[in-house]
mmCIF file of C-alpha atoms and ligand atoms in Angstrom:
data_model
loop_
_atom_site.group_PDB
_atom_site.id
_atom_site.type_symbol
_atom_site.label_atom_id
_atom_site.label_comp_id
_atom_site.label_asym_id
_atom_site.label_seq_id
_atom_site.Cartn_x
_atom_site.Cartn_y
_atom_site.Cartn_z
ATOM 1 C CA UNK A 1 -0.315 21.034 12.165
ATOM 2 C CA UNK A 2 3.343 20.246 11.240
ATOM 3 C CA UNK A 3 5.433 22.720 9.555
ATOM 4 C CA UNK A 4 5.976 21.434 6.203
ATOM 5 C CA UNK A 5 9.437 20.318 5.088
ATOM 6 C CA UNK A 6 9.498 23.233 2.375
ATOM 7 C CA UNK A 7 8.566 25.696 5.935
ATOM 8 C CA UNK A 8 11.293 24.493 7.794
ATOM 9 C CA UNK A 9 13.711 24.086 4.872
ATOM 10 C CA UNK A 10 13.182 27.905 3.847
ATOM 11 C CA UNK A 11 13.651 28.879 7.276
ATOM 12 C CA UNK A 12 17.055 26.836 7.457
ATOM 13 C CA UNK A 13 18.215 28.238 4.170
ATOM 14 C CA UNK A 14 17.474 31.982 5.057
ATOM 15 C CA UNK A 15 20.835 33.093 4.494
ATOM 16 C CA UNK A 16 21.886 30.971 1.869
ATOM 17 C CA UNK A 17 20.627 32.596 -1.617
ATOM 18 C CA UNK A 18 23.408 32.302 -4.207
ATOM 19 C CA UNK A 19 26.048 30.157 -2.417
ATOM 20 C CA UNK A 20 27.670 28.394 -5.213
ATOM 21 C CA UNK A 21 27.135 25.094 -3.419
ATOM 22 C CA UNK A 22 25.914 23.823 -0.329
ATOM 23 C CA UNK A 23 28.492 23.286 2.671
ATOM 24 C CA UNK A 24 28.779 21.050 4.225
ATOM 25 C CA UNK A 25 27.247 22.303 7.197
ATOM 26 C CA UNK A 26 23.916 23.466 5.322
ATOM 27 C CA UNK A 27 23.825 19.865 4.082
ATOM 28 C CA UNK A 28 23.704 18.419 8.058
ATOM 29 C CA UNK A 29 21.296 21.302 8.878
ATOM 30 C CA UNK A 30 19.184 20.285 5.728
ATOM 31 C CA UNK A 31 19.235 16.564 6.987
ATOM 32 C CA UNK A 32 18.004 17.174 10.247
ATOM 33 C CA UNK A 33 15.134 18.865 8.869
ATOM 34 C CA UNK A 34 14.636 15.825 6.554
ATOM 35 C CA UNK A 35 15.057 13.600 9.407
ATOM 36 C CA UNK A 36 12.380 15.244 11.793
ATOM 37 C CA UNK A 37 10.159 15.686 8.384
ATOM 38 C CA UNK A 38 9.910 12.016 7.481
ATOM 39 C CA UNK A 39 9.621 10.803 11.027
ATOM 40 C CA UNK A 40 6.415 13.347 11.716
ATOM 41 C CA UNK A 41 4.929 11.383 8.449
ATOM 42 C CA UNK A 42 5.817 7.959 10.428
ATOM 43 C CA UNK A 43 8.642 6.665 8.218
ATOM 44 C CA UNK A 44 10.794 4.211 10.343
ATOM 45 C CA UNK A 45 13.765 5.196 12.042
ATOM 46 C CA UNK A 46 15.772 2.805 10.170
ATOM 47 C CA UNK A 47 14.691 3.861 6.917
ATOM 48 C CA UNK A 48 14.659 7.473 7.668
ATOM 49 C CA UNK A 49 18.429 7.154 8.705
ATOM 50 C CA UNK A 50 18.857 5.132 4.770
ATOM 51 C CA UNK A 51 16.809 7.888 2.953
ATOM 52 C CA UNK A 52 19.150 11.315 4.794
ATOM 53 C CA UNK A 53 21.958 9.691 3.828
ATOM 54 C CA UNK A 54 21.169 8.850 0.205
ATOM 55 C CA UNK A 55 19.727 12.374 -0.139
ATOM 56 C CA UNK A 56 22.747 13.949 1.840
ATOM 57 C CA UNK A 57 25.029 12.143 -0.780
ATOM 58 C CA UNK A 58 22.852 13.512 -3.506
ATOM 59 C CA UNK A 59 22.801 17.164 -2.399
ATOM 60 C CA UNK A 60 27.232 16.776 -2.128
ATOM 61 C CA UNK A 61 27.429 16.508 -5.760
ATOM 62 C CA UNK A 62 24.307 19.440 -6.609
ATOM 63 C CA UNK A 63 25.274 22.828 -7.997
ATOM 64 C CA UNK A 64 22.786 25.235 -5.987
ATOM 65 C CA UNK A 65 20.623 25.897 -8.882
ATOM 66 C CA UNK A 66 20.170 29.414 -10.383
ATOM 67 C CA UNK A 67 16.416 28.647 -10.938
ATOM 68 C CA UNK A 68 15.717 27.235 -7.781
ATOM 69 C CA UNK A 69 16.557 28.674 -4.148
ATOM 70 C CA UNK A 70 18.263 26.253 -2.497
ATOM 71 C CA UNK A 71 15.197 24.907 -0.311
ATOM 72 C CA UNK A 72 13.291 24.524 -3.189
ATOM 73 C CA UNK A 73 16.407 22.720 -4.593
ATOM 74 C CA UNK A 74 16.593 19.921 -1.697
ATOM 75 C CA UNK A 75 12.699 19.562 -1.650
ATOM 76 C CA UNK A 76 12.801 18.538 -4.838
ATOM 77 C CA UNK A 77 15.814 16.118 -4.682
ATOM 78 C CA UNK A 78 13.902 14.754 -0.898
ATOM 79 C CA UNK A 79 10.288 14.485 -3.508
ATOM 80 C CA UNK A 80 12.283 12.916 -6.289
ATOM 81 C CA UNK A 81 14.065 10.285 -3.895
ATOM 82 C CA UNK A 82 10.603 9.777 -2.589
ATOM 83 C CA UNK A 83 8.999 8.874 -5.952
ATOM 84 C CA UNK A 84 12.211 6.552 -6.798
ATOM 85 C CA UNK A 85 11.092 4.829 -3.838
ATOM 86 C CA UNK A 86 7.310 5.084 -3.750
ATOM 87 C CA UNK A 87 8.051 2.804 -7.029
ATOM 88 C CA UNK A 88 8.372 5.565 -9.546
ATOM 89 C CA UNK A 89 5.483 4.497 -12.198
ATOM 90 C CA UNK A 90 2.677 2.448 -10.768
ATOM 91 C CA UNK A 91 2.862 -0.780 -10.993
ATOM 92 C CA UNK A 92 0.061 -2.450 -12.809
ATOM 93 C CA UNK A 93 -1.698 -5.964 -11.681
ATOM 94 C CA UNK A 94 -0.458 -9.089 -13.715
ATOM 95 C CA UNK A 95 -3.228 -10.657 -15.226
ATOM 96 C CA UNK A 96 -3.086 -14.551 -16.175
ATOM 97 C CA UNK A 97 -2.156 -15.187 -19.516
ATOM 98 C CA UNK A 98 -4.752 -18.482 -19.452
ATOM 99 C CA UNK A 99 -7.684 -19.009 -17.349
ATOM 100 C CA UNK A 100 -8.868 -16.778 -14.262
ATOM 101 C CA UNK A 101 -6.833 -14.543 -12.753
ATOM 102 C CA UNK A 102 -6.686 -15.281 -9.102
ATOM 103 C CA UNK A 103 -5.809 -12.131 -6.515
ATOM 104 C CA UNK A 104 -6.150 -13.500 -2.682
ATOM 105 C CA UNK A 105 -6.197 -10.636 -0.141
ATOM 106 C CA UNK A 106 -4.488 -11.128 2.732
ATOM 107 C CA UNK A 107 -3.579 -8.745 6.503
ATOM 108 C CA UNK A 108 -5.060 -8.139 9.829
ATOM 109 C CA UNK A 109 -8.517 -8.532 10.415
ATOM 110 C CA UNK A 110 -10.002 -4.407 10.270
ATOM 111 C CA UNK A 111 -7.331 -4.043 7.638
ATOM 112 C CA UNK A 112 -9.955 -3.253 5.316
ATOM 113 C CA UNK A 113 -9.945 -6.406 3.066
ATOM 114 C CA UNK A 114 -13.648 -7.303 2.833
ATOM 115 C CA UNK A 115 -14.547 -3.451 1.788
ATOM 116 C CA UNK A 116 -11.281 -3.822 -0.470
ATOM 117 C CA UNK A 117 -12.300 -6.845 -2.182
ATOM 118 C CA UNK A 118 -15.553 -5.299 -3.177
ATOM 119 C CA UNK A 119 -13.914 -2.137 -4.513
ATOM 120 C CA UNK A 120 -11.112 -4.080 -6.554
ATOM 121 C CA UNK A 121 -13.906 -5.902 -7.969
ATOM 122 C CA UNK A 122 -15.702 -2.626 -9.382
ATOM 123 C CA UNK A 123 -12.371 -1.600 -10.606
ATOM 124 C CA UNK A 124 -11.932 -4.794 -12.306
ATOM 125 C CA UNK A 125 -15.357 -4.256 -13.488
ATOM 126 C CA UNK A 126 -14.559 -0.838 -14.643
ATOM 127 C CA UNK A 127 -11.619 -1.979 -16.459
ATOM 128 C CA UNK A 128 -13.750 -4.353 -18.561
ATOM 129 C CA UNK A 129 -13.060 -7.532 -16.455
ATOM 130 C CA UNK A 130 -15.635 -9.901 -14.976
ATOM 131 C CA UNK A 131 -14.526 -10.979 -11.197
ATOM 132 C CA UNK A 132 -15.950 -13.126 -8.892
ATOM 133 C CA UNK A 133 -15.874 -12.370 -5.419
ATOM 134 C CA UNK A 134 -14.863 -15.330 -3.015
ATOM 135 C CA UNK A 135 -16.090 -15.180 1.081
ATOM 136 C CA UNK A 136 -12.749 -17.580 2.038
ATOM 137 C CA UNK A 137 -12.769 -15.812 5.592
ATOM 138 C CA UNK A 138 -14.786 -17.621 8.007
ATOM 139 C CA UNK A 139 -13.238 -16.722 10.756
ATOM 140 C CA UNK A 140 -15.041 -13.505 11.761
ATOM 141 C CA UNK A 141 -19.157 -14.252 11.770
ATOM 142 C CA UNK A 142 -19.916 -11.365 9.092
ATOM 143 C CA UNK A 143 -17.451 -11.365 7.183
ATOM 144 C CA UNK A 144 -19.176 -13.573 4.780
ATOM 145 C CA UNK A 145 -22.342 -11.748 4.710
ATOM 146 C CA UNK A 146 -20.549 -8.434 4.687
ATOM 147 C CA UNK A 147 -19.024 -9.488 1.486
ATOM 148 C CA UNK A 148 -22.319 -10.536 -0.305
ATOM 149 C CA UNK A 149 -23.721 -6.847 0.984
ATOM 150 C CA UNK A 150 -20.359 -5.209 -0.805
ATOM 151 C CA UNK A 151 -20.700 -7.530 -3.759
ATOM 152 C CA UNK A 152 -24.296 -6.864 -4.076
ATOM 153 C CA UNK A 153 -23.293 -3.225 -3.960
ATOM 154 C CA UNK A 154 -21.051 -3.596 -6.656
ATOM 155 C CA UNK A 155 -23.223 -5.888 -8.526
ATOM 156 C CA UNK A 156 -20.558 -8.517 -8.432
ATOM 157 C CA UNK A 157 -21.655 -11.875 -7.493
ATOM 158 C CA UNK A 158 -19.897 -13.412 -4.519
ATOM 159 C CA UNK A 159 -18.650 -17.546 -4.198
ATOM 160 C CA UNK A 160 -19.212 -18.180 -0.289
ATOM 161 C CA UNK A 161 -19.728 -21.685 1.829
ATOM 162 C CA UNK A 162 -23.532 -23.218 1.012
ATOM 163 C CA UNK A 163 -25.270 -22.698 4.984
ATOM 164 C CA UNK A 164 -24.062 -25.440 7.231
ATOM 165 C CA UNK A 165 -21.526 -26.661 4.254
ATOM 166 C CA UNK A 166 -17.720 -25.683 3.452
ATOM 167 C CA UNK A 167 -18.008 -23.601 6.981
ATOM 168 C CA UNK A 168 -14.652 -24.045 8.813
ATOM 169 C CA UNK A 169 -13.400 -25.291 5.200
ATOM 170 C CA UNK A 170 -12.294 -21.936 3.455
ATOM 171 C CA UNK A 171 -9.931 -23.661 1.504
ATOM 172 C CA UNK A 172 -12.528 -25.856 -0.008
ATOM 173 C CA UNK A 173 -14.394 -22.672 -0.466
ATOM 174 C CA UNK A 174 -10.927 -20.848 -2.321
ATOM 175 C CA UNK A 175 -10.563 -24.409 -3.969
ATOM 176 C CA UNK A 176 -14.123 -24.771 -5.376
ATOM 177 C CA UNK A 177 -14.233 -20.724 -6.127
ATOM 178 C CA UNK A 178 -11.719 -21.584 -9.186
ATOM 179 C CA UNK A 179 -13.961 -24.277 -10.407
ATOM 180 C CA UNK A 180 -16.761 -22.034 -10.425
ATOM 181 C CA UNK A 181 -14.999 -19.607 -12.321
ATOM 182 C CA UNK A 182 -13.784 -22.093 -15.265
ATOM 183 C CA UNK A 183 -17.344 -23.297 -15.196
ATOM 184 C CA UNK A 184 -18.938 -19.542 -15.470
ATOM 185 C CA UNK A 185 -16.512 -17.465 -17.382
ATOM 186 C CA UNK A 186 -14.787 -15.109 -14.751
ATOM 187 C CA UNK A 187 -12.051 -14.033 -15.384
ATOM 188 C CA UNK A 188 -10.551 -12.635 -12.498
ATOM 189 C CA UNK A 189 -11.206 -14.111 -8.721
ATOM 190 C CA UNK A 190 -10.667 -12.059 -5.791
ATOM 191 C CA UNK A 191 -9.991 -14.119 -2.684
ATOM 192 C CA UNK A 192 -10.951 -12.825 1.098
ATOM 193 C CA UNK A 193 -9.416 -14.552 3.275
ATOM 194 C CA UNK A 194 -9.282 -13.954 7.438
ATOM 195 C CA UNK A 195 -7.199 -11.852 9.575
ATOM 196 C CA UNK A 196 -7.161 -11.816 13.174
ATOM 197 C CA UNK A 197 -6.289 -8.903 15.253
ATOM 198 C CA UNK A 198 -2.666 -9.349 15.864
ATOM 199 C CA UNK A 199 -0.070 -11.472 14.032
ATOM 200 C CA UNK A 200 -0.745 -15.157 14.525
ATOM 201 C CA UNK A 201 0.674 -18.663 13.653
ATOM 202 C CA UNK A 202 -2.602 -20.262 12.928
ATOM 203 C CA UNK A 203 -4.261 -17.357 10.428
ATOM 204 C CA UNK A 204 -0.675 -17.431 8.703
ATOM 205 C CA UNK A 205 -0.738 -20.998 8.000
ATOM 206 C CA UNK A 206 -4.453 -21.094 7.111
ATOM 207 C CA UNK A 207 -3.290 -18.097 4.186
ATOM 208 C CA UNK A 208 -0.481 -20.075 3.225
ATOM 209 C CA UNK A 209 -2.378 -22.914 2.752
ATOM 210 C CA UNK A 210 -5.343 -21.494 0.274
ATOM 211 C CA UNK A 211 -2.436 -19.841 -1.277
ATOM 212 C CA UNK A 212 -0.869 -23.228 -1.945
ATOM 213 C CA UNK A 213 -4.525 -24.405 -3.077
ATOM 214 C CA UNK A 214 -5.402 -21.724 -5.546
ATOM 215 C CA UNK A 215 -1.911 -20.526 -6.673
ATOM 216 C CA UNK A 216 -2.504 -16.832 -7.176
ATOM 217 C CA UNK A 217 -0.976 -14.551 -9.677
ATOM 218 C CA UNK A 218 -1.118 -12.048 -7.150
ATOM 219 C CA UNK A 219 -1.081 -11.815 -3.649
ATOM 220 C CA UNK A 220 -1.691 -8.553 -2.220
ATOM 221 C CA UNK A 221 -1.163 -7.359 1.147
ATOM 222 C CA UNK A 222 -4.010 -5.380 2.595
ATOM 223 C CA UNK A 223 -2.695 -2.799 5.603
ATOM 224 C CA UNK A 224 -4.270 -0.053 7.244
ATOM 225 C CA UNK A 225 -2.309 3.198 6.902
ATOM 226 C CA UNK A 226 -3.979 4.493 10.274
ATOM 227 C CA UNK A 227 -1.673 2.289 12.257
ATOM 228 C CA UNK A 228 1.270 4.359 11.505
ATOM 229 C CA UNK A 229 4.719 2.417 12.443
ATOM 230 C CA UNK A 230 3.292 -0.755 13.620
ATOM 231 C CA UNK A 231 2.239 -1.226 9.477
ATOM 232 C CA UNK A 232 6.193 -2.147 8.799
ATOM 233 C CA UNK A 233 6.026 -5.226 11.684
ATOM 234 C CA UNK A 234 3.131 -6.515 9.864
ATOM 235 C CA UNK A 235 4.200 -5.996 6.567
ATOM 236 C CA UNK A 236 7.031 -8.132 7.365
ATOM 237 C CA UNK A 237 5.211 -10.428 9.516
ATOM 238 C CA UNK A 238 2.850 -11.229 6.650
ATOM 239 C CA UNK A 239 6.229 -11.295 4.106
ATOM 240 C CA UNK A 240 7.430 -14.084 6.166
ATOM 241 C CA UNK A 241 4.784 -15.922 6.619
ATOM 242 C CA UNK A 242 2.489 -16.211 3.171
ATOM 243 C CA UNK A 243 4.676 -14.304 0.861
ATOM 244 C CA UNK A 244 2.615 -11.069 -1.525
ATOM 245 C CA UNK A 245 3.608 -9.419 -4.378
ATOM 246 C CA UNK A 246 2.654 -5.871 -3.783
ATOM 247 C CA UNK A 247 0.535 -3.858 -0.845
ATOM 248 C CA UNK A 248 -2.706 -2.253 -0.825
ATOM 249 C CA UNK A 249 -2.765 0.616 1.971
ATOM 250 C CA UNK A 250 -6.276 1.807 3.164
ATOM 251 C CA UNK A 251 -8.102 4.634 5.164
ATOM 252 C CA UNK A 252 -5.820 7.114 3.756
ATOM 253 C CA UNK A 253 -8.544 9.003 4.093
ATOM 254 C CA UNK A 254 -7.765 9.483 7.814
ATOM 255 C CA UNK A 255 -4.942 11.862 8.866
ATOM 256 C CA UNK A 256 -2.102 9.046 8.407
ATOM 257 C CA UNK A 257 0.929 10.901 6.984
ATOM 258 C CA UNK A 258 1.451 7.938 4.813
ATOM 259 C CA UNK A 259 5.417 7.079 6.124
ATOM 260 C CA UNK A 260 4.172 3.095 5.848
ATOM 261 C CA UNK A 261 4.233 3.580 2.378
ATOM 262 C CA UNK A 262 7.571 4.347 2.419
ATOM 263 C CA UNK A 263 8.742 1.851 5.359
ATOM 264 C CA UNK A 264 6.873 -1.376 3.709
ATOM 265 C CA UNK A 265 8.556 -0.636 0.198
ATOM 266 C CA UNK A 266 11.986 0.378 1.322
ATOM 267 C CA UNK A 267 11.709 -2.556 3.964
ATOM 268 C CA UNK A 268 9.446 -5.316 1.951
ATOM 269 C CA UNK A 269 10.600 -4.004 -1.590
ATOM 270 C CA UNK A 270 7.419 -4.786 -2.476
ATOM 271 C CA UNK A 271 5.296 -2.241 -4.349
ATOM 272 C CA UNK A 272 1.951 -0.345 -3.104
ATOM 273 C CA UNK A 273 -0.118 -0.712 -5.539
ATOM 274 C CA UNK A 274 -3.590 0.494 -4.964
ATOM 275 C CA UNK A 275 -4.663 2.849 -2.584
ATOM 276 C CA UNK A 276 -7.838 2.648 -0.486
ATOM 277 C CA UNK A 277 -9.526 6.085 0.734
ATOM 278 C CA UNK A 278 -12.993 5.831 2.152
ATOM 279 C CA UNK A 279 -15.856 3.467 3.415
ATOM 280 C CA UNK A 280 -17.363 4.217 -0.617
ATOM 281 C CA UNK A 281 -16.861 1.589 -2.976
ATOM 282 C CA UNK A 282 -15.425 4.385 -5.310
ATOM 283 C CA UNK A 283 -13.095 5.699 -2.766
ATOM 284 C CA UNK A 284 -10.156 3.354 -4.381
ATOM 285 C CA UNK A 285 -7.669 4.175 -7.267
ATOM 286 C CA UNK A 286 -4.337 2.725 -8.342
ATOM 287 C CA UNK A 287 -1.723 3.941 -6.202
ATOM 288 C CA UNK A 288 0.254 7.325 -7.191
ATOM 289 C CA UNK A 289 3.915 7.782 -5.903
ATOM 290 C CA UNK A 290 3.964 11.234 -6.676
ATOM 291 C CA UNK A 291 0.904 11.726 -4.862
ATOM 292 C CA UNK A 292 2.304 9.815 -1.911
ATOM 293 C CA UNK A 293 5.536 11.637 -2.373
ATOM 294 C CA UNK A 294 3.888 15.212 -1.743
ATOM 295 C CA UNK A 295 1.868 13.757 1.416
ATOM 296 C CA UNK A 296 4.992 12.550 3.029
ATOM 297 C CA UNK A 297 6.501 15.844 2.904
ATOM 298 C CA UNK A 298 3.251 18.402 3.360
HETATM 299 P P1 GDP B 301 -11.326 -6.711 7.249
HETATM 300 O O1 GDP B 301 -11.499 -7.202 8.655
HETATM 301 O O2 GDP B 301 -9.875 -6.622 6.867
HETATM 302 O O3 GDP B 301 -12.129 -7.455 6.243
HETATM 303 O O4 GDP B 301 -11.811 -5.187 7.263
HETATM 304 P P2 GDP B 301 -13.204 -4.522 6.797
HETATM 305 O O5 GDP B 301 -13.273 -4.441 5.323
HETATM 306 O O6 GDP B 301 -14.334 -5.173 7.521
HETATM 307 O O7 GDP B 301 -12.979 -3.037 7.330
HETATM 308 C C1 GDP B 301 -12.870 -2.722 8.698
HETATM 309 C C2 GDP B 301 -13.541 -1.354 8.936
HETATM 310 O O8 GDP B 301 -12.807 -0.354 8.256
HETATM 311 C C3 GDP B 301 -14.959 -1.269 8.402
HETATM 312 O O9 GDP B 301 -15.714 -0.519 9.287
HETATM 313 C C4 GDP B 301 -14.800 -0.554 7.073
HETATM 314 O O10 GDP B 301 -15.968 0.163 6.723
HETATM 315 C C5 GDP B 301 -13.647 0.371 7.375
HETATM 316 N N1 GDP B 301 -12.864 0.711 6.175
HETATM 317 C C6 GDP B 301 -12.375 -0.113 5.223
HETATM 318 N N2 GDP B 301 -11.659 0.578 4.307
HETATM 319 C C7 GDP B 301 -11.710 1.879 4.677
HETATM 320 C C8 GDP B 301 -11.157 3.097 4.143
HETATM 321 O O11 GDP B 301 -10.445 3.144 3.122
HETATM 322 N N3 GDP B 301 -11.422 4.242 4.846
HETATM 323 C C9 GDP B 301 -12.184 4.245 5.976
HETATM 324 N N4 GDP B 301 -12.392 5.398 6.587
HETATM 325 N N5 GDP B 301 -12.693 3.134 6.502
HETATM 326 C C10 GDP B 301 -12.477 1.958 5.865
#
């Protein structure tokens, strides 16, 4: 295991107890603690380099606290930074003021968006709203029928492709899913659409164009937390090429440090906004900076 940034902060600041200030040489020693800290939890180098020197400015102008040693003291400026970051207060989904609410999921196939859908759904659910569930990825043979399995799960019912009808079309299928919706009273429609392993021209412009035919209010950006660095060249990737209005990271229940967090919304400026944690369809909640925050740096 990784020493913890408090650990190697503590051991840094041995001699340092009531110092009227920090020098500036504790403040380059504290930084390269912060620096090795944040790149253990795979932040990316360039925004580890942004977030030492934005805390190195704060900790310049800090008294050395009398309550506080003085590794507590950075700790908490590096956790508040974090949170500031992170997105302070979690941002909540926009919901359309008329009509269905339309959320299309898009990232990498093995992101985690057909398990995702399903548990936004039961959150929806939970929160007193009644989605419908719409199979739009027809790339990958199961994906369809993995869906109805999760929806069934859920007890949400899913809008996919009649057999031998709408297949290949799954912008049709997003097209028609809205219709369905007016005609039956949902009021929120959760689009899966298809990934493919790596980034890719085609499955960009297929996303962009049911994007284009069901005009979400919210596109969300589904991204695996597991794959560490490489999350911030998809993120952007995905920016680019469909556009999304906040993240959703998954498998944080794996060992993932959670440094995409921080990468996609320093990079993307786009907010994470719910976090997946499990193959359960109750392993999902909103996403918690704090939370994040104290991950990043334990
Ligand atoms: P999609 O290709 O983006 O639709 O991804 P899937 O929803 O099919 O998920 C890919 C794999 O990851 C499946 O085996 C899921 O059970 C698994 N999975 C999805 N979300 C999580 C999660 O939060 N934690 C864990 N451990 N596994 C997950």
């Amino acid at each position: 295991m990784f020493a913890t940034l408090s650990d190697r902060l503590a051991e840094t600041f041995k001699n340092l107890r009531g110092k009227g200030r920090l020098s500036e040489a504790d403040i380059d020693a504290t930084a390269r603690e912060i620096r090795i800290a944040l790149l253990e939890a795979d932040v990316a180098l360039p925004v580890v380099k942004e977030f030492v020197a934005a805390v190195k400015e704060r900790a310049r102008g800090e008294e050395v606290s009398q309550a506080l040693n003085p590794a507590q003291q950075v700790v908490k400026i590096v956790n508040d930074e974090l949170v500031t970051i992170l997105g302070g207060e979690t941002r909540r989904l926009r919901y359309a003021k008329s009509g269905p609410t339309v959320i299309m999921l898009a990232g990498l196939q093995g992101a985690g968006k057909t398990t995702l859908a399903a548990k936004l759904a039961l959150w929806l659910k939970e929160q007193g709203k009644s989605p419908l569930l719409v199979a739009a990825d027809l790339q990958r043979p199961n994906a369809v029928q993995q869906l109805q399995v999760n929806g069934d799960k859920v007890g949400v019912p899913v809008f996919a492709p009649e057999p031998g009808n709408g297949v290949g079309d799954p912008v049709g299928v997003a097209r028609a899913s809205l219709e369905e919706a007016k005609r039956k009273l949902y009021d929120v429609v959760v689009v899966d659409t298809a990934g493919r392993l790596g980034v890719d021209a085609d499955m960009m412009a297929q996303a962009a164009a049911i994007r284009d035919a069901v005009e979400p209010d919210e596109v969300l950006f589904v991204v695996d937390a597991m794959i560490g660095q490489d999350a911030l060249t998809t993120a952007q990737a995905f920016l680019d090429g469909v556009g999304y209005d906040g993240v959703v990271l998954t498998k944080l229940d794996g060992d993932a440090r959670g440094g995409a967090a921080l990468s996609i919304r320093q990079v993307t400026g786009k907010p994470v906004m719910f976090a997946s944690s499990g193959e359960k369809m109750t392993d999902f909640d909103v996403f918690h900076p704090d939370r994040m925050a104290s991950r990043i740096l334990d």
